[in-house]
Short mmCIF file of C-alpha atoms and ligand atoms in Angstrom, two decimals:
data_model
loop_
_atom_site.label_atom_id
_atom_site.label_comp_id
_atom_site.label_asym_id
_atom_site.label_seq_id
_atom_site.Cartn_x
_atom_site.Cartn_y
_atom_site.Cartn_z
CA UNK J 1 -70.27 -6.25 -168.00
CA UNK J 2 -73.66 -5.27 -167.94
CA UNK J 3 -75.58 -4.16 -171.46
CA UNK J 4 -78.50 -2.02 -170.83
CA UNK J 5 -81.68 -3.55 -172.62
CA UNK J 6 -83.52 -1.77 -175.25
CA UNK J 7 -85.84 -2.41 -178.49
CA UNK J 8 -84.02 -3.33 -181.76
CA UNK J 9 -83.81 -0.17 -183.83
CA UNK J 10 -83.34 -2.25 -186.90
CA UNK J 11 -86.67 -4.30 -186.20
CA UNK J 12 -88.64 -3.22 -188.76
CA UNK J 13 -86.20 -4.61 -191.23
CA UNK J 14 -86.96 -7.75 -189.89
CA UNK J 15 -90.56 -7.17 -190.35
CA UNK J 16 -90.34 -6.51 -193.52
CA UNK J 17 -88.41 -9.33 -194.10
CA UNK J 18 -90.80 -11.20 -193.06
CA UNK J 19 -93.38 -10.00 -195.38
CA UNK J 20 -91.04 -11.04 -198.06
CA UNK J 21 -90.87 -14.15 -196.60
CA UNK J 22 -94.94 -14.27 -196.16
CA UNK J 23 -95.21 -13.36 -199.92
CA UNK J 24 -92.65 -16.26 -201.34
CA UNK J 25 -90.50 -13.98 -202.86
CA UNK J 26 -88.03 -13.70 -199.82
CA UNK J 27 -84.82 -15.16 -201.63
CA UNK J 28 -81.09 -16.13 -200.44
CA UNK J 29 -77.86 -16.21 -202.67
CA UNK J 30 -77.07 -18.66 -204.91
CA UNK J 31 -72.96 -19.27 -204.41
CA UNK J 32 -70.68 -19.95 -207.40
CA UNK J 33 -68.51 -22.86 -206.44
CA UNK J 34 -66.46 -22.36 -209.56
CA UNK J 35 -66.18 -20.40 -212.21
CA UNK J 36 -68.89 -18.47 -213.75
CA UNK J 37 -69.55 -20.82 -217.26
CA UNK J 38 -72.10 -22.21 -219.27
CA UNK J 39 -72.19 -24.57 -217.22
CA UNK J 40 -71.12 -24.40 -213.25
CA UNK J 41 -71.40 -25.59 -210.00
CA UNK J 42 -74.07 -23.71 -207.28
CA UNK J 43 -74.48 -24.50 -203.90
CA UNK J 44 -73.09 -27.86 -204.87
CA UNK J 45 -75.08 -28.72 -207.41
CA UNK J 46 -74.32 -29.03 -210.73
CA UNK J 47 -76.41 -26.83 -213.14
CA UNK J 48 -76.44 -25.53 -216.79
CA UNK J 49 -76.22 -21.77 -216.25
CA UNK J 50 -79.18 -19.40 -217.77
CA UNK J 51 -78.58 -16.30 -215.64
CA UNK J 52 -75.37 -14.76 -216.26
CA UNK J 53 -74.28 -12.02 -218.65
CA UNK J 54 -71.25 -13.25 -219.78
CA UNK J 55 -72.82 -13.49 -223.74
CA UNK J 56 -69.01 -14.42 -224.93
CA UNK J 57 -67.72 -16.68 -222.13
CA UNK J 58 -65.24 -13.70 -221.67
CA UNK J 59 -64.88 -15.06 -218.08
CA UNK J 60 -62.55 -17.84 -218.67
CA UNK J 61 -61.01 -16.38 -221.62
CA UNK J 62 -57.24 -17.90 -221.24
CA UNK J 63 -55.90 -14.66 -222.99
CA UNK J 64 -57.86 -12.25 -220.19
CA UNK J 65 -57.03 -14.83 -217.19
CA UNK J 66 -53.23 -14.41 -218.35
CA UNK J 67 -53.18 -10.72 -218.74
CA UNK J 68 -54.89 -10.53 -215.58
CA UNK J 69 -51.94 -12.20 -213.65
CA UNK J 70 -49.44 -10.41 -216.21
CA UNK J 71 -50.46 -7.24 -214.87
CA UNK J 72 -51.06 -8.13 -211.45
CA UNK J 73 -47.01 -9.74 -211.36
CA UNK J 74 -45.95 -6.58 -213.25
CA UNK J 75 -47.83 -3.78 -211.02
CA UNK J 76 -49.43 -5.52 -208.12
CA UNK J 77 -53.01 -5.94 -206.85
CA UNK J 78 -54.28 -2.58 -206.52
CA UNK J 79 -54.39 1.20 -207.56
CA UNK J 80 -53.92 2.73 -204.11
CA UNK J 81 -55.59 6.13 -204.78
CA UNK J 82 -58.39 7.55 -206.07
CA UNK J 83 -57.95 8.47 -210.10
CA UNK J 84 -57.17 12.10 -209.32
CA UNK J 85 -54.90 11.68 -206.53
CA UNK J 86 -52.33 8.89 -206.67
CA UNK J 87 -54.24 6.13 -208.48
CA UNK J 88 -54.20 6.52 -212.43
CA UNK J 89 -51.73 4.04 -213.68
CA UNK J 90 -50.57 3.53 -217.36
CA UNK J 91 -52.52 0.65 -217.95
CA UNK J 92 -55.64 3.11 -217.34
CA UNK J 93 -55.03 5.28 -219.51
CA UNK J 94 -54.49 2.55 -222.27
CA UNK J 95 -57.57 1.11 -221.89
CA UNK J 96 -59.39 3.91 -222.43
CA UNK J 97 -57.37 4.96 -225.69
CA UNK J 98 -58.22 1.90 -226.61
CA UNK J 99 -62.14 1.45 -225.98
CA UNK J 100 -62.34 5.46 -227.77
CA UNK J 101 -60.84 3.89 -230.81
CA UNK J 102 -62.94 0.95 -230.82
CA UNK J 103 -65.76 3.35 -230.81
CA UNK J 104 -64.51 6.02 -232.92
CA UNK J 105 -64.83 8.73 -230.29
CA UNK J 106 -62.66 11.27 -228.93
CA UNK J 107 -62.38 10.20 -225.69
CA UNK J 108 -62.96 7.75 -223.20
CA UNK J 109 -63.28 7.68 -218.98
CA UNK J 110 -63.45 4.35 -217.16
CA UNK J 111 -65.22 4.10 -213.81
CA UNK J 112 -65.77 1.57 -211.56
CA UNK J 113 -68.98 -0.18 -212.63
CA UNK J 114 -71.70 0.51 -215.07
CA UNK J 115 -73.71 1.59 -212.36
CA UNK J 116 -71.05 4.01 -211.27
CA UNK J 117 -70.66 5.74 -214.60
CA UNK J 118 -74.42 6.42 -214.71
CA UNK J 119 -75.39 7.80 -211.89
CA UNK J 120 -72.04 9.48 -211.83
CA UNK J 121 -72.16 11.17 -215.12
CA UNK J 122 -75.88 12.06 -214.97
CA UNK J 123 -75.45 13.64 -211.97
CA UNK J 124 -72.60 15.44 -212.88
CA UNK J 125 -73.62 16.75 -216.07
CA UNK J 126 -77.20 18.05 -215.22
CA UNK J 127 -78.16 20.35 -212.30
CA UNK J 128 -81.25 21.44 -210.33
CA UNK J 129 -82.77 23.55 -213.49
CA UNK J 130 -82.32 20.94 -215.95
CA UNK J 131 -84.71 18.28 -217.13
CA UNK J 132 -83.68 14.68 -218.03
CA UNK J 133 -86.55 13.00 -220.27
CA UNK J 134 -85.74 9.68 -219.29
CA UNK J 135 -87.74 5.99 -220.76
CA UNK J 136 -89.96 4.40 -218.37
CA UNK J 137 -87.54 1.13 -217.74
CA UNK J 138 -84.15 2.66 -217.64
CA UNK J 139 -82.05 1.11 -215.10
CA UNK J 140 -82.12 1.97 -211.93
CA UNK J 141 -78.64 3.69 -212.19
CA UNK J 142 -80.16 6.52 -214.36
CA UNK J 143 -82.73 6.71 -212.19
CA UNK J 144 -80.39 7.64 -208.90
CA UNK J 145 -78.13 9.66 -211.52
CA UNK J 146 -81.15 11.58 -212.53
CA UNK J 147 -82.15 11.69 -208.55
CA UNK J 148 -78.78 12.92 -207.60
CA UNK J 149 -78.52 16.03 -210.37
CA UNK J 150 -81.68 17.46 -208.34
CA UNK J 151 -83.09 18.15 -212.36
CA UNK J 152 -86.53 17.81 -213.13
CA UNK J 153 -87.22 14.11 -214.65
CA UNK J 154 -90.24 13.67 -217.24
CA UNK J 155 -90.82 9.87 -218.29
CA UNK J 156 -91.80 8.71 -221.07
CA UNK J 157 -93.79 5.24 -221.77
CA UNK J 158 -91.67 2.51 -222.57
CA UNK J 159 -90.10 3.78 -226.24
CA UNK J 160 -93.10 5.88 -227.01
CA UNK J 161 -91.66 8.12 -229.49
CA UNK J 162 -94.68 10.57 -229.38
CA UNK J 163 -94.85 10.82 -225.78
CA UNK J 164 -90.81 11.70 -225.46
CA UNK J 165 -91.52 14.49 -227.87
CA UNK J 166 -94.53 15.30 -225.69
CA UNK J 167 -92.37 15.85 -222.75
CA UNK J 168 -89.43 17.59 -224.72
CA UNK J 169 -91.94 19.82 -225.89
CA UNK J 170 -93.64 20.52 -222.45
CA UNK J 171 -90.01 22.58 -221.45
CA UNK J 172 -88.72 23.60 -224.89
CA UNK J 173 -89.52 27.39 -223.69
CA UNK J 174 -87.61 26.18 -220.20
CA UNK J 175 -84.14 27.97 -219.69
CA UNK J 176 -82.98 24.67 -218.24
CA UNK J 177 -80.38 22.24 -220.59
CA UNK J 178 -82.04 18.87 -221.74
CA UNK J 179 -80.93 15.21 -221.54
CA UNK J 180 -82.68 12.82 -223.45
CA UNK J 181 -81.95 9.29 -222.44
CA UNK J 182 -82.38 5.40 -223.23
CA UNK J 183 -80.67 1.84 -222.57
CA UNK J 184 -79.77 0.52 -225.49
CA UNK J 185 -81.00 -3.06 -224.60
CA UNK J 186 -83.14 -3.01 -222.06
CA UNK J 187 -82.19 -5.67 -219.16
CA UNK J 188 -85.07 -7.13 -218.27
CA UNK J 189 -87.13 -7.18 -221.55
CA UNK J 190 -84.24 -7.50 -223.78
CA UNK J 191 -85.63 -5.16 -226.54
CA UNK J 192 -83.63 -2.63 -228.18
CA UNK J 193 -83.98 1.50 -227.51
CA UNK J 194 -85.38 2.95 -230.54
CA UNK J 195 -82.13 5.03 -231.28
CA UNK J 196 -82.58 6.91 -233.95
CA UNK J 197 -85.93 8.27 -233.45
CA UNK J 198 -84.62 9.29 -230.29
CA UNK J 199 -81.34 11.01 -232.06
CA UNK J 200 -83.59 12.38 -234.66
CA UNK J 201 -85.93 14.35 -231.26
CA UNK J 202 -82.93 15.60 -229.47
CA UNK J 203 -81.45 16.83 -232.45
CA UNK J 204 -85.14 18.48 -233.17
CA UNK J 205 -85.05 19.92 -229.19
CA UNK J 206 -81.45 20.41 -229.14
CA UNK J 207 -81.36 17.88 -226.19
CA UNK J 208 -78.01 15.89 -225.01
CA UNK J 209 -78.40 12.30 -226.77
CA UNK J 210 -77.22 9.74 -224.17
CA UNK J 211 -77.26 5.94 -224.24
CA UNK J 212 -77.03 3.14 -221.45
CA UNK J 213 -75.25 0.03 -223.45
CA UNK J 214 -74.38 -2.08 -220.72
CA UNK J 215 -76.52 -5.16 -222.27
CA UNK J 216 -75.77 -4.20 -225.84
CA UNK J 217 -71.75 -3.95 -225.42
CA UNK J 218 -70.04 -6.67 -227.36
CA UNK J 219 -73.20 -8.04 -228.27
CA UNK J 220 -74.84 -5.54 -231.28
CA UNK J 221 -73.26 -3.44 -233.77
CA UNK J 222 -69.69 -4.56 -235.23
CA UNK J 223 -67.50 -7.08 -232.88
CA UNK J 224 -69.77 -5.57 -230.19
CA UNK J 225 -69.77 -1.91 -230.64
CA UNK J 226 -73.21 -1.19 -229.57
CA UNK J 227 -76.56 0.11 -230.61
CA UNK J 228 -74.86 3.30 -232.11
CA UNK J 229 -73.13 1.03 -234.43
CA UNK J 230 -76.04 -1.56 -234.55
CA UNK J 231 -78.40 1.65 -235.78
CA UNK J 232 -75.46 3.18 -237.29
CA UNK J 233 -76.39 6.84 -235.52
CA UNK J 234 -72.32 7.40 -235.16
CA UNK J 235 -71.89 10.96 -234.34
CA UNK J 236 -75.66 11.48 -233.32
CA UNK J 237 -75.19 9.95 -229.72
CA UNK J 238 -73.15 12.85 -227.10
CA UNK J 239 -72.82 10.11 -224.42
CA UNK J 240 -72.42 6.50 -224.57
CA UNK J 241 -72.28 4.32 -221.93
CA UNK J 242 -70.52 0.96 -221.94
CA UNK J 243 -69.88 -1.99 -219.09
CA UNK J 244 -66.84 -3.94 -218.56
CA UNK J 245 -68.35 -6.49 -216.47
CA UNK J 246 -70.90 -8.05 -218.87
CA UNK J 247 -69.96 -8.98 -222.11
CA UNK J 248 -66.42 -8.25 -221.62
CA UNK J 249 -66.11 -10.45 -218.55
CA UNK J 250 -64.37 -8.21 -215.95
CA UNK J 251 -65.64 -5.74 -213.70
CA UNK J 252 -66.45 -1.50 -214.91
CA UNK J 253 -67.97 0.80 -217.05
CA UNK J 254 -67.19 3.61 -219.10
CA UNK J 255 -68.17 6.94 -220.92
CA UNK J 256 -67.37 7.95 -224.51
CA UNK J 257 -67.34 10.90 -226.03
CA UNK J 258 -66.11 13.96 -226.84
CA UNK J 259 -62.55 15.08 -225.08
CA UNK J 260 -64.56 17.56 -223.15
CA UNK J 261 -67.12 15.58 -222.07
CA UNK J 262 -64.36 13.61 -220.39
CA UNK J 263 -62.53 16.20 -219.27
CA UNK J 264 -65.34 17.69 -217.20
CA UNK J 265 -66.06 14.17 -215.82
CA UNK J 266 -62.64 13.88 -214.49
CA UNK J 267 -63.44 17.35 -212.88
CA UNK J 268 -67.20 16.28 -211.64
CA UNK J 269 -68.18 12.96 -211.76
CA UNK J 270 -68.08 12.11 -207.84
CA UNK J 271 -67.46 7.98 -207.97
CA UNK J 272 -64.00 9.05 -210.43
CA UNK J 273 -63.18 11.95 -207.97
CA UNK J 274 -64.14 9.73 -204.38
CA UNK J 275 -63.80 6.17 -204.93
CA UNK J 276 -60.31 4.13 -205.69
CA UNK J 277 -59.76 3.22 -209.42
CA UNK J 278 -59.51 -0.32 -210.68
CA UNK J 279 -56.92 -3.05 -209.81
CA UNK J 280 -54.40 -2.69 -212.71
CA UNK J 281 -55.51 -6.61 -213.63
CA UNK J 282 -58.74 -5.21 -214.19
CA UNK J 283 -57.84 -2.71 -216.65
CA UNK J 284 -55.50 -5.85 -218.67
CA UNK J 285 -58.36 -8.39 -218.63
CA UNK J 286 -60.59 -5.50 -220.56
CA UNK J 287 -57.84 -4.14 -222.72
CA UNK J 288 -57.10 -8.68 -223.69
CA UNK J 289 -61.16 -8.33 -224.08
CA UNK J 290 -61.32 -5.89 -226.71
CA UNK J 291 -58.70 -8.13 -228.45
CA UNK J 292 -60.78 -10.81 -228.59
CA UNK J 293 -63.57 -8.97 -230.04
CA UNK J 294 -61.60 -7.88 -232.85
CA UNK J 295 -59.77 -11.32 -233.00
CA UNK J 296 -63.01 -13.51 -232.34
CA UNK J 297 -66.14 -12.53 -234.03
CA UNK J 298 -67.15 -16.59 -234.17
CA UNK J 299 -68.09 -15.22 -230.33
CA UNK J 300 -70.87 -13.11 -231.12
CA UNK J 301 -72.09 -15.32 -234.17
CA UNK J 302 -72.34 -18.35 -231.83
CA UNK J 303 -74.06 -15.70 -229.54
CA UNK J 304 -76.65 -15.12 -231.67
CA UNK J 305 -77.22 -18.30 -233.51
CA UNK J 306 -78.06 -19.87 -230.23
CA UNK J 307 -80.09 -17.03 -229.02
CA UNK J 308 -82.12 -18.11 -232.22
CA UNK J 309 -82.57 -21.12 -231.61
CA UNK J 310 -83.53 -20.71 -227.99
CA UNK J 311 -86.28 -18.33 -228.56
CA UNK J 312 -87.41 -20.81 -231.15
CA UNK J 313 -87.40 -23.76 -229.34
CA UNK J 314 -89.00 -22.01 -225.76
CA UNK J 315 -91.78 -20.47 -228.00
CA UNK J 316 -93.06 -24.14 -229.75
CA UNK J 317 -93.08 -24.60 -226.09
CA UNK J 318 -95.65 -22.43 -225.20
CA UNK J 319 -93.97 -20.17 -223.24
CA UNK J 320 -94.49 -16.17 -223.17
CA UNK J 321 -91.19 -15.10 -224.22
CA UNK J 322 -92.76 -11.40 -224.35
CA UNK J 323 -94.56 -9.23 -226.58
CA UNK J 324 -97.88 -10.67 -225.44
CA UNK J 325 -98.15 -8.72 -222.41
CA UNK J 326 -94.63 -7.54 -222.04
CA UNK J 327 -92.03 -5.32 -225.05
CA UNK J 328 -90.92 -8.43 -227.42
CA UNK J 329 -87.06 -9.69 -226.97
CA UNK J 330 -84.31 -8.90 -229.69
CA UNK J 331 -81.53 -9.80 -227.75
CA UNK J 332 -79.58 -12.79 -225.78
CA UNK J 333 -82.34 -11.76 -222.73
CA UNK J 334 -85.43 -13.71 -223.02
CA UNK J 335 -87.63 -13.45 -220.60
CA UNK J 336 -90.07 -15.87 -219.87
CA UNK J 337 -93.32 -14.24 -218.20
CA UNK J 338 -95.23 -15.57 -215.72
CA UNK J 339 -97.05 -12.90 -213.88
CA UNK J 340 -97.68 -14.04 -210.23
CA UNK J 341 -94.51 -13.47 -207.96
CA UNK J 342 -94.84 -16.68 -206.16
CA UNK J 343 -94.83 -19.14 -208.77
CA UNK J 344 -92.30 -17.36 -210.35
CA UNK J 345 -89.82 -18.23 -207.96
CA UNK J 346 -91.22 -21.84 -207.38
CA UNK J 347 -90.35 -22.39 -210.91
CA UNK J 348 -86.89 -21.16 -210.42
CA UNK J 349 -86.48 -23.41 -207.53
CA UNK J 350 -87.51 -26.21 -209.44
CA UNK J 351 -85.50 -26.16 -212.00
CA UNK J 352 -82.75 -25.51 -210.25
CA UNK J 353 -83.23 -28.95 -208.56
CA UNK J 354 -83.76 -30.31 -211.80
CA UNK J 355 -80.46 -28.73 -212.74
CA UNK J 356 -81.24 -25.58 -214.44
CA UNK J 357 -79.80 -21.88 -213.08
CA UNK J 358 -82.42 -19.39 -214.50
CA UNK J 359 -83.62 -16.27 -212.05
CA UNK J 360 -86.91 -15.51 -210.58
CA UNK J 361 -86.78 -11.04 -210.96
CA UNK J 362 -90.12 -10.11 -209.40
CA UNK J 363 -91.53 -6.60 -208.39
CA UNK J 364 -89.65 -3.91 -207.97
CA UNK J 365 -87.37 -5.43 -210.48
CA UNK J 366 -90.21 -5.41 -212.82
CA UNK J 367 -93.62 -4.64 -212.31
CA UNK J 368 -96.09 -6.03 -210.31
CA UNK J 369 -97.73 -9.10 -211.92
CA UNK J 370 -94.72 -9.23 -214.69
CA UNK J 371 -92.53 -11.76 -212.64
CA UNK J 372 -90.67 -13.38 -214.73
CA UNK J 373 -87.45 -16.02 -215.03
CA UNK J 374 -84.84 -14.01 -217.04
CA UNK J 375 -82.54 -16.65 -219.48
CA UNK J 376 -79.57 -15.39 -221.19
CA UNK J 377 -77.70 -18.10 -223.25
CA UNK J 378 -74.39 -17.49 -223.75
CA UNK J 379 -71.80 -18.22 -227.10
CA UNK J 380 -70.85 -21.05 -224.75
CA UNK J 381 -74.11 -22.99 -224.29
CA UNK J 382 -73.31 -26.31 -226.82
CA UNK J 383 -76.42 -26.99 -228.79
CA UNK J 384 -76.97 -30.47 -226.36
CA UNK J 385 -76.90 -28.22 -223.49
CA UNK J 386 -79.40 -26.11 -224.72
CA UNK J 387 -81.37 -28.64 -225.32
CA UNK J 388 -81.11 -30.50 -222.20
CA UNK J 389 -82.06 -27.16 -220.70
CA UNK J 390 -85.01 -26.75 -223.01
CA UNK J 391 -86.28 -30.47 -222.11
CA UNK J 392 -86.09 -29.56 -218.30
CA UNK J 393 -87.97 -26.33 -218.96
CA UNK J 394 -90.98 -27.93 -220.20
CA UNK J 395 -91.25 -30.85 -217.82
CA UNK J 396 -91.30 -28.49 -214.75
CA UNK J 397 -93.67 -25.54 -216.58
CA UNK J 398 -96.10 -28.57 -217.49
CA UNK J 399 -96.34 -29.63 -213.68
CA UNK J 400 -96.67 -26.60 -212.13
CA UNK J 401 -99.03 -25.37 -214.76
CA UNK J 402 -97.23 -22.50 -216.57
CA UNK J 403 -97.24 -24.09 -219.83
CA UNK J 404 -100.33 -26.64 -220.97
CA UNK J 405 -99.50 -30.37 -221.88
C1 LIG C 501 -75.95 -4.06 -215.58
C2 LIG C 501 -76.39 -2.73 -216.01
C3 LIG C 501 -75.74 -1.57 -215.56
C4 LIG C 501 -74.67 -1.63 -214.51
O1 LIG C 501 -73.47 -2.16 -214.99
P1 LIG C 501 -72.42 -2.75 -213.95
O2 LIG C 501 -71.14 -2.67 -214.70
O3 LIG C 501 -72.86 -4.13 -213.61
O4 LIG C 501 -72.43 -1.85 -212.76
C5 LIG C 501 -76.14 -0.36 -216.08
N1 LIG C 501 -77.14 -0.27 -216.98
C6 LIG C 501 -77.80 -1.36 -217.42
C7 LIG C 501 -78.89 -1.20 -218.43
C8 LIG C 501 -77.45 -2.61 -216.94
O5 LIG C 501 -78.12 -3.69 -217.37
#
């Protein structure tokens, strides 16, 4: 058979590529051999494991890997419909009881990912004559929520109090509804959304109060609750966002608050209306993870005493672990700035040789000239890894010249 010739459309992909390529920050995927722990197998080598966000080493929980094949023996693999249709099972319905008790809301929806409750509850809620007042570095699910609603968005610098009130001011007189919104822990900073000056504005405005907590569920407040807990703002906060797939090990994300709030989602939110719902072993891992949260609190104390000692330990180092140039870490994410893309992701690739799994994020991810390798220890990492880790860390920063001798 005879193909008729003609010029790649998709060319300038490769071109671009290339540029990536040209500016050494062109990367491919590390593959998990095994399974995702402190310490793990990529690409056949064997490394200690600085990258993931599984804080309590929910992943290989025995009591979430049984429920897991529980459920899947009891009700099969999969949910077979979208939530409205055909696909809300029991087991949904009980895991979202039971993350609205743990938070002491009314009510609770569960979506697909994190990123799916975001962008699909921002979107949803807000419309073309709204405004969303919105921090600089909220994730980029916010941002395409916000995109999606069509409503005006006004940033603010980086948890500048004054300039948020600047911008709720600047449409108070607007007929338009207001959303005022923050991560809780920021994900590539790690430093914590100041809540309740935030609270304390959009109760001033009479703004809608809503919080991202993917990096802050099961890691702040009480066994986890989150930064509403952590700042104790309970009540003050009309949406709060929560992952599944972090902390808690699995795979989701899900919005608490008020039973109309959820109601209306059910109604609007397009990924709950036009995308299939979660495997039923899904919904059991998350329900055995909340469990464990109540049941195992040694998790997030182990959490934090080694992130402790870690920023410790990298700061006698030398390193810039932030708030030189960067917002200063208060969380399990420390960052450890470099600046310049390229050696950014030499030093990832060098440790990893050396046996260390720790990320080069570069521009867009962050800014340009805030590259950085991202470490999250886990309530996993043993004290020797750690150390081991930190040992490796400053014999590759000393040769390629990040940190002095
Ligand atoms: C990871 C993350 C999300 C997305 O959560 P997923 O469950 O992975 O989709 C949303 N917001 C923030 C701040 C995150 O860090």
């Amino acid at each position: 058979m005879k193909t008729t010739s003609r010029a790649n459309p998709l060319s300038y992909l490769s071109e671009q590529l290339d540029d990536l390529k040209a500016k050494g920050t062109h990367f491919r995927l590390r593959v998990l051999d095994d399974e995702q722990a402190a310490v793990c197998t990529f690409d056949g080598k064997k490394v200690i494991n600085l990258a993931s966000n599984n804080y309590l080493g929910l992943t290989t929980h025995p009591k979430l890997r049984e429920a897991a094949l529980e459920a899947t023996r009891r009700y099969g693999v999969g949910s077979g419909a979208v939530r409205t249709i055909a696909g809300t099972m029991k087991i949904h319905m009980e895991l979202e009881e039971k993350i609205a008790r743990f938070k002491n809301v009314e009510a609770c929806v569960v979506f697909q990912s994190g990123f799916a409750a975001n962008a699909g509850t921002v979107s949803a809620i807000l419309g073309k004559d709204d405004f969303i007042v919105s921090d600089q570095l909220n994730h980029a699910s916010i941002i395409d929520g916000a995109r999606l609603s069509r409503a005006k968005v006004l940033v603010f610098r980086h948890k500048d109090i004054a300039h948020a009130e600047e911008q709720l001011a600047s449409v108070r007189d607007a007929p338009g509804k207001k959303l005022l919104i923050t991560d809780g822990v920021f994900s590539m900073d790690g430093d914590i959304g100041p809540l309740p000056a935030l609270c304390g504005l959009a109760e001033k405005y009479g703004a809608i109060m809503m919080v991202d907590d993917a990096h802050a569920s099961g890691v702040l407040g009480r066994n986890g609750r989150g930064t509403v807990d952590h700042f104790n703002v309970h009540g003050r906060v009309d949406v709060q966002v929560g992952t599944l797939s972090k902390a808690i090990g699995a795979l989701g994300g899900y919005v608490c608050g008020t039973r109309d709030l959820i109601d209306f989602l059910y109604h609007r939110a397009r990924p709950f209306l036009f995308s299939t719902s979660h495997p039923p072993s899904v919904a059991a891992t998350c329900i055995a993870a909340f469990d464990v949260l109540q049941d195992e609190p040694e998790r997030i104390e182990k959490l934090w005493e080694n992130t402790r000692f870690w920023k410790k330990e990298l700061a006698l180092l030398g390193f810039d672990i932030g708030g030189r140039s960067t917002p200063s870490s208060e969380t399990p994410i420390t960052p450890i700035i470099i600046g310049d893309g390229k050696l950014t992701m030499d030093f990832s690739r060098e440790l990893f040789k050396e046996g260390i799994l720790a990320t080069g994020i570069t521009f867009p991810t962050v800014p340009e000239g805030k590259a950085r390798i991202r470490t999250i220890v886990t309530a996993t990492h043993t004290t020797e890894e750690l150390q081991q880790a930190l040992e490796v860390l400053a014999r590759v920063g000393k040769r390629i010249g990040i940190i002095g001798n």
